[in-house]
PDB file of C-alpha atoms in Angstrom:
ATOM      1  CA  UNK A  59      55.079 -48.804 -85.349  1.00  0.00           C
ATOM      2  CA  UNK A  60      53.687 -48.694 -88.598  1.00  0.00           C
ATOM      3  CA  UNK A  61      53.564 -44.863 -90.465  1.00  0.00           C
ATOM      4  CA  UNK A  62      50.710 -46.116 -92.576  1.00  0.00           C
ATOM      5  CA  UNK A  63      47.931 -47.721 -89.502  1.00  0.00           C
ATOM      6  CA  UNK A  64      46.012 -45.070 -87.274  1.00  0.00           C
ATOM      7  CA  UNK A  65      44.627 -45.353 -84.406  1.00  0.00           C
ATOM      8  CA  UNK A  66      41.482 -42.625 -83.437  1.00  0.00           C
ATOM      9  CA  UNK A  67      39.826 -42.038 -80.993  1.00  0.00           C
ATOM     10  CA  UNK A  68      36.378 -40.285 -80.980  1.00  0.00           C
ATOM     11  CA  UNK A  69      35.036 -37.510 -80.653  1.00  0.00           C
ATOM     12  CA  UNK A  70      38.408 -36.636 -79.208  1.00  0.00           C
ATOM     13  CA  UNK A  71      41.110 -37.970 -77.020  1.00  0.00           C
ATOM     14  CA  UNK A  72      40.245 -36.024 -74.156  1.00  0.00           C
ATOM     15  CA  UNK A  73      36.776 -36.728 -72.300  1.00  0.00           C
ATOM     16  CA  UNK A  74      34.509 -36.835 -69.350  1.00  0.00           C
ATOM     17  CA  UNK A  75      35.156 -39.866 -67.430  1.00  0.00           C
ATOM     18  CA  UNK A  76      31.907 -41.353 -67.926  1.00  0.00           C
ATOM     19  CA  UNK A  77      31.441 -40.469 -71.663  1.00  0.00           C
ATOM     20  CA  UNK A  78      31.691 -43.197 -74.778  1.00  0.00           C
ATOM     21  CA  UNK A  79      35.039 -42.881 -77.114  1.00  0.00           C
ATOM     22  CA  UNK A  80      34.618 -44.045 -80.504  1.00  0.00           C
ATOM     23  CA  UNK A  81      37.694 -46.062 -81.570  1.00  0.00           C
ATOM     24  CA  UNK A  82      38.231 -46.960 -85.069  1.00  0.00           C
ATOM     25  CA  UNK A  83      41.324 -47.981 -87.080  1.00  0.00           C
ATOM     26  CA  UNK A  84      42.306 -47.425 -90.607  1.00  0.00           C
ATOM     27  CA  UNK A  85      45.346 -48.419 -93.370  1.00  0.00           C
ATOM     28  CA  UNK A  86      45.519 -51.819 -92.476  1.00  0.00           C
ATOM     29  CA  UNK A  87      45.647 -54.668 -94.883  1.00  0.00           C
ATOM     30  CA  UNK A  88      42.777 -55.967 -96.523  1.00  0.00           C
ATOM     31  CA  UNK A  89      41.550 -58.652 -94.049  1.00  0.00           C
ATOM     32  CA  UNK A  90      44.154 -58.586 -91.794  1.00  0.00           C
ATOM     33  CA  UNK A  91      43.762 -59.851 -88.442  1.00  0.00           C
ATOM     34  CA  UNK A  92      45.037 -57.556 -85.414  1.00  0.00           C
ATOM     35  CA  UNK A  93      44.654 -57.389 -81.616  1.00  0.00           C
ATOM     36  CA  UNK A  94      43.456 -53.711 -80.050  1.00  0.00           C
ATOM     37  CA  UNK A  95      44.704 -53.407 -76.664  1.00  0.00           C
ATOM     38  CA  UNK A  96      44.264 -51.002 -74.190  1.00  0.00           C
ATOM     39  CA  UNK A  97      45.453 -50.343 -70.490  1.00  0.00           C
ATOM     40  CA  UNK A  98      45.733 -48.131 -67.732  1.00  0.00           C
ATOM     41  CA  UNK A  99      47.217 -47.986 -63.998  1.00  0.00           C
ATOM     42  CA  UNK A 100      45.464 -46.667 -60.965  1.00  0.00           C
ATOM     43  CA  UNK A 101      46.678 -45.255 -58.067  1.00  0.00           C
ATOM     44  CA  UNK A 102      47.916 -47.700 -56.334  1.00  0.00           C
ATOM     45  CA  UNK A 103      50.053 -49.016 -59.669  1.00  0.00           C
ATOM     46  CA  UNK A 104      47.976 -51.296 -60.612  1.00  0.00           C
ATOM     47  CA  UNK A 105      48.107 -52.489 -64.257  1.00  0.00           C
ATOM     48  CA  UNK A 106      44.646 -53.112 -65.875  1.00  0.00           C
ATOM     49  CA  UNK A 107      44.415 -54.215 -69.094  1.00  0.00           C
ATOM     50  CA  UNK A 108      42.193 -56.015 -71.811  1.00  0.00           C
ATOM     51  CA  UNK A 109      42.849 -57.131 -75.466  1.00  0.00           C
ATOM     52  CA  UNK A 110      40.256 -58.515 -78.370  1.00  0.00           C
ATOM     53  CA  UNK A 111      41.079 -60.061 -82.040  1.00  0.00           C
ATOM     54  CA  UNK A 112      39.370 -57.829 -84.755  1.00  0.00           C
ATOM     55  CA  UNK A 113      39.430 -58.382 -88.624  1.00  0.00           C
ATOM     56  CA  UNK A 114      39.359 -55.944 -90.806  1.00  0.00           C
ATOM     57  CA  UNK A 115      37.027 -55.216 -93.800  1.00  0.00           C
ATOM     58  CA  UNK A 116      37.904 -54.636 -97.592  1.00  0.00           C
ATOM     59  CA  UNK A 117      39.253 -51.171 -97.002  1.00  0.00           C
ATOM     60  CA  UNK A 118      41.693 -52.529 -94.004  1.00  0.00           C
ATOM     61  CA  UNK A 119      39.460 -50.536 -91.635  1.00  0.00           C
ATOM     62  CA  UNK A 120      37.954 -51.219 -88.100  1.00  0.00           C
ATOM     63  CA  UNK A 121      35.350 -49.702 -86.182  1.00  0.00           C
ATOM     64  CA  UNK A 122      34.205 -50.817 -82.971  1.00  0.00           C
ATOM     65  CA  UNK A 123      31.117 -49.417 -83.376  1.00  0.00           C
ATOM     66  CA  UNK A 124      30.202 -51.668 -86.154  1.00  0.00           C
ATOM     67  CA  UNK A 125      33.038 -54.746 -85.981  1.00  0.00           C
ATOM     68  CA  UNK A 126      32.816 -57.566 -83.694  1.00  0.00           C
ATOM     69  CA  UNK A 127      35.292 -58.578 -81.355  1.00  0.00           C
ATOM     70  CA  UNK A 128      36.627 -62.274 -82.490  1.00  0.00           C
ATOM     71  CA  UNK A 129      38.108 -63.126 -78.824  1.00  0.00           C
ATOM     72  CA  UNK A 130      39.757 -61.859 -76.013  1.00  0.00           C
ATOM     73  CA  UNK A 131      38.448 -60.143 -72.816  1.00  0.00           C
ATOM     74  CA  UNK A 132      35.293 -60.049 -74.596  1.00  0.00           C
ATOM     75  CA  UNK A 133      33.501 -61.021 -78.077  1.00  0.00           C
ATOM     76  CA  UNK A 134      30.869 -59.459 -80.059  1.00  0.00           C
ATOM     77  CA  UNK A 135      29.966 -55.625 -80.995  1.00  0.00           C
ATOM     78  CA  UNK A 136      30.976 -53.779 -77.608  1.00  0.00           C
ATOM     79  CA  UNK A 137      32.016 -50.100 -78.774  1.00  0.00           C
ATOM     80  CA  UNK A 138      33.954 -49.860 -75.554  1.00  0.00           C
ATOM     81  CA  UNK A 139      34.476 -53.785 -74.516  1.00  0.00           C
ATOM     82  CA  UNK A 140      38.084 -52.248 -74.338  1.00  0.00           C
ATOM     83  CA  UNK A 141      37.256 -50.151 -71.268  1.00  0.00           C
ATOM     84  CA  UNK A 142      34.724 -52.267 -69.466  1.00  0.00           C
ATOM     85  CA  UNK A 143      36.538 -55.705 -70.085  1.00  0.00           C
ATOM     86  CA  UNK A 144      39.529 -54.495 -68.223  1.00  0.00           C
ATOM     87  CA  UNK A 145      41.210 -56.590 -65.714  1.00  0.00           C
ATOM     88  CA  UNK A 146      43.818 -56.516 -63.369  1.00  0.00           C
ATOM     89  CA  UNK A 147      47.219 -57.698 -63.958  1.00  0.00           C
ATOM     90  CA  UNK A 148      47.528 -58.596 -60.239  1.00  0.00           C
ATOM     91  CA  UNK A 149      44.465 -61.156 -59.523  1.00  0.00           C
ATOM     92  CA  UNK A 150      42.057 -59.606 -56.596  1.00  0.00           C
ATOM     93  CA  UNK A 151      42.828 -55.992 -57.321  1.00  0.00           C
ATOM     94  CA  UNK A 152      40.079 -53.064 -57.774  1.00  0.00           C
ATOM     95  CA  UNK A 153      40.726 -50.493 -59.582  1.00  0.00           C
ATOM     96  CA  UNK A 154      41.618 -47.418 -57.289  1.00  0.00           C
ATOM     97  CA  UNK A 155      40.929 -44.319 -58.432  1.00  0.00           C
ATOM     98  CA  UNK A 156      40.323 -41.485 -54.974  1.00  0.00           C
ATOM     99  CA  UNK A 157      41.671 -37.936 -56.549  1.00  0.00           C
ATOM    100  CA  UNK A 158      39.401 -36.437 -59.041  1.00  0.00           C
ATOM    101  CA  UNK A 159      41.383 -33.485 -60.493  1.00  0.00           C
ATOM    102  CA  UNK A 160      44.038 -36.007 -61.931  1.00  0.00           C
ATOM    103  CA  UNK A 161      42.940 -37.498 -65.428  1.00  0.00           C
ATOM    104  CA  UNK A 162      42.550 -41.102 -65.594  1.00  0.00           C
ATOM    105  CA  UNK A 163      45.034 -42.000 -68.600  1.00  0.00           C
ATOM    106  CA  UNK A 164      44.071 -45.348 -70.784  1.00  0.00           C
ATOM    107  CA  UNK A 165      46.499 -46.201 -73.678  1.00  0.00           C
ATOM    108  CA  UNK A 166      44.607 -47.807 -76.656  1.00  0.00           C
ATOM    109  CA  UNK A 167      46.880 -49.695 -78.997  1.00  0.00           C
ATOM    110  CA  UNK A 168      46.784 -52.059 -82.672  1.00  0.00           C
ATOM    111  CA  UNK A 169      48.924 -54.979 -82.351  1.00  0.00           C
ATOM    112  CA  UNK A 170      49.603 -57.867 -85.489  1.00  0.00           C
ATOM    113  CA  UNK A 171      47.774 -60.941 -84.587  1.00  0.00           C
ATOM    114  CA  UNK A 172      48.241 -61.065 -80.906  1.00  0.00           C
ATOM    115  CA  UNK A 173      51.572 -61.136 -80.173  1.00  0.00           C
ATOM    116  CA  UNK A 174      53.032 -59.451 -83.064  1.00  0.00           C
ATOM    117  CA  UNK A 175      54.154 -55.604 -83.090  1.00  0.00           C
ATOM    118  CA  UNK A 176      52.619 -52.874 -82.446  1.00  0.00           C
ATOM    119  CA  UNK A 177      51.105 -50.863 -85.026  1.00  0.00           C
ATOM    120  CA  UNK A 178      49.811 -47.469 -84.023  1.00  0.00           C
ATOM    121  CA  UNK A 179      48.900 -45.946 -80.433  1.00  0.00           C
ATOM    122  CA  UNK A 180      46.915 -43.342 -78.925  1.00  0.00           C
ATOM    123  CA  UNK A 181      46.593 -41.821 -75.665  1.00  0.00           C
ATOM    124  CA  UNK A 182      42.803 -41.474 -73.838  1.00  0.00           C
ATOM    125  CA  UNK A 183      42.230 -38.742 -71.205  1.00  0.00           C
ATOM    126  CA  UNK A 184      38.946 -39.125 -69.041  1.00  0.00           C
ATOM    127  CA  UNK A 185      38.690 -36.128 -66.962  1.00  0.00           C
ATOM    128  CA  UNK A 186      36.505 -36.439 -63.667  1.00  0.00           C
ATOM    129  CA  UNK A 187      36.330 -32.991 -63.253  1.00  0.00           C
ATOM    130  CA  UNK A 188      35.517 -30.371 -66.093  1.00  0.00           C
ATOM    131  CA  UNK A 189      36.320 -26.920 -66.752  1.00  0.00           C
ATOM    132  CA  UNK A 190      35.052 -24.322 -64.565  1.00  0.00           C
ATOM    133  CA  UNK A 191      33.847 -26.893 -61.360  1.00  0.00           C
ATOM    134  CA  UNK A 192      35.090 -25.723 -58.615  1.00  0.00           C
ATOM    135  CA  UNK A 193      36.270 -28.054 -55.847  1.00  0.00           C
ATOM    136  CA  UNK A 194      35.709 -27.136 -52.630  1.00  0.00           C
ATOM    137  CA  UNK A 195      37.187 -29.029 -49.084  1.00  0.00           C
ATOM    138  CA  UNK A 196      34.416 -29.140 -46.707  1.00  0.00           C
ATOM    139  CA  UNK A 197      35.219 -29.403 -42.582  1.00  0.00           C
ATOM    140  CA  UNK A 198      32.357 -28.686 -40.383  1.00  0.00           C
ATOM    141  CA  UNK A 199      33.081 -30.589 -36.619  1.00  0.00           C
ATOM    142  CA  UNK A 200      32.798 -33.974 -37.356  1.00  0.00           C
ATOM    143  CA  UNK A 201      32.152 -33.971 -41.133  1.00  0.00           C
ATOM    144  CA  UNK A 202      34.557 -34.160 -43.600  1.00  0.00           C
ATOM    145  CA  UNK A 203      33.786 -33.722 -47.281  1.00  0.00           C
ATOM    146  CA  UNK A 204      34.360 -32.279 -50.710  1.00  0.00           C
ATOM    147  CA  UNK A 205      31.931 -30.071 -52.697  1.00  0.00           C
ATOM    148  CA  UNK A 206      31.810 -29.792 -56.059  1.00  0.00           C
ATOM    149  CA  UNK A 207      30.380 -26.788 -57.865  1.00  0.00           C
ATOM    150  CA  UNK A 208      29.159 -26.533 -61.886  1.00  0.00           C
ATOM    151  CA  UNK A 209      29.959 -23.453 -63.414  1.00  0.00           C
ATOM    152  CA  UNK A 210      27.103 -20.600 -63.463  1.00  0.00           C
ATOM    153  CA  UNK A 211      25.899 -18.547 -60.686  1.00  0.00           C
ATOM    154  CA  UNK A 212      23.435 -20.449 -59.334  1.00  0.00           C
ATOM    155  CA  UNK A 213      21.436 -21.685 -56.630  1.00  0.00           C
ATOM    156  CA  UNK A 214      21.961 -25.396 -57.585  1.00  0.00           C
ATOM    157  CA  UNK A 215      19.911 -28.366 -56.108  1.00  0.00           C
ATOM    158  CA  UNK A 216      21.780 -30.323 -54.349  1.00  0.00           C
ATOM    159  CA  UNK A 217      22.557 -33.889 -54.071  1.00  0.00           C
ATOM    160  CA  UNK A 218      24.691 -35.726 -51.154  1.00  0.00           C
ATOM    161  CA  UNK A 219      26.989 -38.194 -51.563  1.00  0.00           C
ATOM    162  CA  UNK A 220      27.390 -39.874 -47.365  1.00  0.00           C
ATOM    163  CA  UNK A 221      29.827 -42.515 -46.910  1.00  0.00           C
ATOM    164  CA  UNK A 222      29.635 -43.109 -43.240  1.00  0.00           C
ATOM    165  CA  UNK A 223      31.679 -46.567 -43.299  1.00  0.00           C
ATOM    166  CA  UNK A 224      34.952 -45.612 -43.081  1.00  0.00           C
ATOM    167  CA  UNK A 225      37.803 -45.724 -45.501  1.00  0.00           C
ATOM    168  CA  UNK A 226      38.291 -42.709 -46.875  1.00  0.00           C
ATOM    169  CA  UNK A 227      36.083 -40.525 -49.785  1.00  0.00           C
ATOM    170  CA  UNK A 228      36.144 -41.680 -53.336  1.00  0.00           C
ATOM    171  CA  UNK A 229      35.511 -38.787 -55.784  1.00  0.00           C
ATOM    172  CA  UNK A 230      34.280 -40.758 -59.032  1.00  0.00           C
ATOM    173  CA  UNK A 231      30.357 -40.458 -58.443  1.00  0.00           C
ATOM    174  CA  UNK A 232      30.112 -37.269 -56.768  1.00  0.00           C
ATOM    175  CA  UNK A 233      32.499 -35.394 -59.367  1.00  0.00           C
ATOM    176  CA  UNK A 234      30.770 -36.182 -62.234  1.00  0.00           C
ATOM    177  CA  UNK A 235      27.293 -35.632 -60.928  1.00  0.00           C
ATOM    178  CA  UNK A 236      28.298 -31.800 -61.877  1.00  0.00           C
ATOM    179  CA  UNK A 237      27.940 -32.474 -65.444  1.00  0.00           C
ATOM    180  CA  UNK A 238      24.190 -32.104 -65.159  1.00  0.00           C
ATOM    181  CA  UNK A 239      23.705 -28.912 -62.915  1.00  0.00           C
ATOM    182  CA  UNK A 240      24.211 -30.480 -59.790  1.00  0.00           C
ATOM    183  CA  UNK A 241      26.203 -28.717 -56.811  1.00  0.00           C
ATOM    184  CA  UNK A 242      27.383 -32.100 -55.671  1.00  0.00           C
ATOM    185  CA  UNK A 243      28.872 -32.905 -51.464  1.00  0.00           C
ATOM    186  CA  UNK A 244      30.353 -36.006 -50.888  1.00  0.00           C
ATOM    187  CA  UNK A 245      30.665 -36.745 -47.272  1.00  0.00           C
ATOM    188  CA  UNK A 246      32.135 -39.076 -44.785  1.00  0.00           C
ATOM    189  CA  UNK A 247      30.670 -38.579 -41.988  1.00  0.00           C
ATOM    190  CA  UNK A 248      31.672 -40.602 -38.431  1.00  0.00           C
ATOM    191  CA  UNK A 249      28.931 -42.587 -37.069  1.00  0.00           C
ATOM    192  CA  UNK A 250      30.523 -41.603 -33.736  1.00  0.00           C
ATOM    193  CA  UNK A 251      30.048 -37.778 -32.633  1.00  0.00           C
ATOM    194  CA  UNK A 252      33.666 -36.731 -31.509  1.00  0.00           C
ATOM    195  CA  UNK A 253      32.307 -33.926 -28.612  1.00  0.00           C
ATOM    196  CA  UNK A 254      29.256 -36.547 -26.843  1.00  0.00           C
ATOM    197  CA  UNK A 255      31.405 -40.262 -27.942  1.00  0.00           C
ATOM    198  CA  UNK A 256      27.620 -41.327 -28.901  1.00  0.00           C
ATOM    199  CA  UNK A 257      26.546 -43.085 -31.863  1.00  0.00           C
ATOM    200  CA  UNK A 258      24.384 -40.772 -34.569  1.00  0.00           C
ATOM    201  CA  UNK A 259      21.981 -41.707 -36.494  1.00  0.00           C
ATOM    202  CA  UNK A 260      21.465 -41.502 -40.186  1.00  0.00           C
ATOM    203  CA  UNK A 261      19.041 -38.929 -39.668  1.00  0.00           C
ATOM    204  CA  UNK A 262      21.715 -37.081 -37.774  1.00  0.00           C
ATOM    205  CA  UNK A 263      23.901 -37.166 -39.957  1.00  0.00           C
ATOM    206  CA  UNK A 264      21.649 -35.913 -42.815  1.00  0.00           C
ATOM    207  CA  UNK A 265      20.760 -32.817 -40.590  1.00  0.00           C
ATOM    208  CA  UNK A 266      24.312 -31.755 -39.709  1.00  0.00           C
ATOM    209  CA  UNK A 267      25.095 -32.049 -43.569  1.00  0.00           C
ATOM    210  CA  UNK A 268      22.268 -30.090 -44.647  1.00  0.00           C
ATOM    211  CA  UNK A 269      23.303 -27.381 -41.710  1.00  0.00           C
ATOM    212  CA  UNK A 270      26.729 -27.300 -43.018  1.00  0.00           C
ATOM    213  CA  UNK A 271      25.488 -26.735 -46.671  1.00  0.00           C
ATOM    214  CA  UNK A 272      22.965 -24.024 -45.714  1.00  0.00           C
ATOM    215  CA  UNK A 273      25.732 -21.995 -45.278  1.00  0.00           C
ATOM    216  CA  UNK A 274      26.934 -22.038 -48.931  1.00  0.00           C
ATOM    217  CA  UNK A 275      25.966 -19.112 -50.695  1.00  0.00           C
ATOM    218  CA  UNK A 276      25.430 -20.804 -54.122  1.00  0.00           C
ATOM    219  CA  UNK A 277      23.146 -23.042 -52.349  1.00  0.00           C
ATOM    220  CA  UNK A 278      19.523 -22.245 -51.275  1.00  0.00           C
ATOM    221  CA  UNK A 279      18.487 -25.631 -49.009  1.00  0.00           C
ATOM    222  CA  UNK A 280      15.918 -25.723 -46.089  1.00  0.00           C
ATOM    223  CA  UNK A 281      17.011 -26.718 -43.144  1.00  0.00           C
ATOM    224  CA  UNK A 282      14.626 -28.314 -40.404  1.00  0.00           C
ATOM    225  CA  UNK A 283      14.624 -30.735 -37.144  1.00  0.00           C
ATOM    226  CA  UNK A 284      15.627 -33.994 -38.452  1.00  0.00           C
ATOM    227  CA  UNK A 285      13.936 -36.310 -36.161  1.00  0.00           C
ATOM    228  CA  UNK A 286      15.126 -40.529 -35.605  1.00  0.00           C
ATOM    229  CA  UNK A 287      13.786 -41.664 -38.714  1.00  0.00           C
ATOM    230  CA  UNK A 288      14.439 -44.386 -41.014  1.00  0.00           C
ATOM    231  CA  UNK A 289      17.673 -43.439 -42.942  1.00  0.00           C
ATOM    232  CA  UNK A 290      15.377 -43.949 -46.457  1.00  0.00           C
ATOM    233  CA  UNK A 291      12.637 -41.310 -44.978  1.00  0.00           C
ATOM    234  CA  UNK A 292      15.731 -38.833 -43.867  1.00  0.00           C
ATOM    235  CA  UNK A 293      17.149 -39.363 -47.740  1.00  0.00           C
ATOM    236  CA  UNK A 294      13.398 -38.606 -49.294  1.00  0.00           C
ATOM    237  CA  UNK A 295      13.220 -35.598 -47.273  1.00  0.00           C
ATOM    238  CA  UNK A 296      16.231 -33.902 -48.107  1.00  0.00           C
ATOM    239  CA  UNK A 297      15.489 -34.921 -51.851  1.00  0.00           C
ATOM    240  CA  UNK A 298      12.112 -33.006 -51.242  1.00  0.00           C
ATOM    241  CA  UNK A 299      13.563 -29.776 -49.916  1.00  0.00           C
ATOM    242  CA  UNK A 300      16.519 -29.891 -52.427  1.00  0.00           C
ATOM    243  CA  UNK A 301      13.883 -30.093 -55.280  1.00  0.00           C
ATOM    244  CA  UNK A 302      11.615 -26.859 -53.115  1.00  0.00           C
ATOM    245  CA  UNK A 303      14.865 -25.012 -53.223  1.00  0.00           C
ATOM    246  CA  UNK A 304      15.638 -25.008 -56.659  1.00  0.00           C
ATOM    247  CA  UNK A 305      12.125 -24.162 -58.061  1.00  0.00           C
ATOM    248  CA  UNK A 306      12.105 -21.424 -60.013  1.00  0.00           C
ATOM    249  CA  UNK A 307       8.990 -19.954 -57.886  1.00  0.00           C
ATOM    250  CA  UNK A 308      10.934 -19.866 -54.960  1.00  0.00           C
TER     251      UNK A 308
END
């Protein structure tokens, strides 16, 4: 690697997992041609990657912000093509990414042309959960779930996450939900009741959920009969009694 090229990232090199990076690069030639790569592996050790040509002004600097991509996994001015261009080594593969207190790690790198050396490197941390949330395990009969709650002492409105399709919870969307003052439950809950070996329904479902979370003490939610309704009428009733429960009249 070169001593003279760097490679930043910012704000910082630590982030939230949904938040922009601004990557620029300086003490390059003037002109010269290099390749940015970046690439990360998920949890199933899967290599995702992406690469674009850049050129760099009078001052050997470039800034994604402002610079176009000349090729690669994508073209143009895309501050963070780098990220959303990525593919997977391994055709057919989506990226996997279940636990939420582990860091997703992305390496960002400046290359010579495109298959010349590396020049400088840096190391991207998106964090899905941020300081002070508290993740909670939620089991309650034939629920199974994980809530996540923002720092502060609340009540919180709530918002629900149900995956009742099988296959295990993902934590992306419901941990970063947080950020904005959210106490966030993701839930997979069985179409199946385990005690009766009949099929719920959406509305059901919704009810036992919103029992299970009326028992949370940083969480002030309504409960009432839920009765066989339309899964979209269930969801804009719960939405209506989260928003009751977090007025500040109440």
């Amino acid at each position: 690697m070169s001593s003279q090229v760097r490679l930043r990232l910012l704000p910082r090199a630590r982030c939230m997992f949904d938040e922009p990076v601004h990557v620029k690069v300086a003490g390059l030639r003037s002109r010269q041609v290099v390749t940015l790569r970046a690439r990360a592996t998920d949890e199933k050790g899967v290599m995702f990657s992406s690469m674009a040509t850049y050129k760099a002004d009078g001052s050997g600097e470039v800034d994604l912000q402002r610079d176009p991509s000349l090729s690669g996994t994508y073209t143009g001015v895309q501050p963070m093509g780098l990220l959303w261009s990525m593919r997977p080594d391994t055709l057919h593969k989506r990226f996997t990414k279940t636990c939420s207190l582990n860091p997703q790690v992305v390496k960002f790198s400046v290359h010579e042309e495109e298959e010349g050396g590396m020049l400088a490197e840096a190391t991207n941390e998106r964090l899905l959960v941020g300081d002070g949330v508290i993740r909670h395990p939620v089991k309650d009969g034939n629920i199974r779930g994980v809530l996540f709650t923002p720092p502060g002492e609340g009540p919180f409105p709530a918002v629900l996450d149900l995956y009742t399709f099988g296959g295990g919870l993902s934590e992306k969307r419901a941990s970063l939900l947080h950020r904005v003052s959210y106490q966030v439950t993701q839930f997979e809950g069985e179409v199946m009741d385990e005690a009766s070996g009949l099929q719920q329904s959406s509305a059901d479902l919704f009810q036992n959920v919103s029992e299970c979370l009326s028992t949370r003490s940083l969480l002030q939610i309504q409960t009432e009969e839920f009765r066989a309704v339309k899964s979209a009428e269930a969801t804009e009733k719960l939405g209506k009694l989260c928003e009751e429960s977090s007025s500040p009249h109440r």
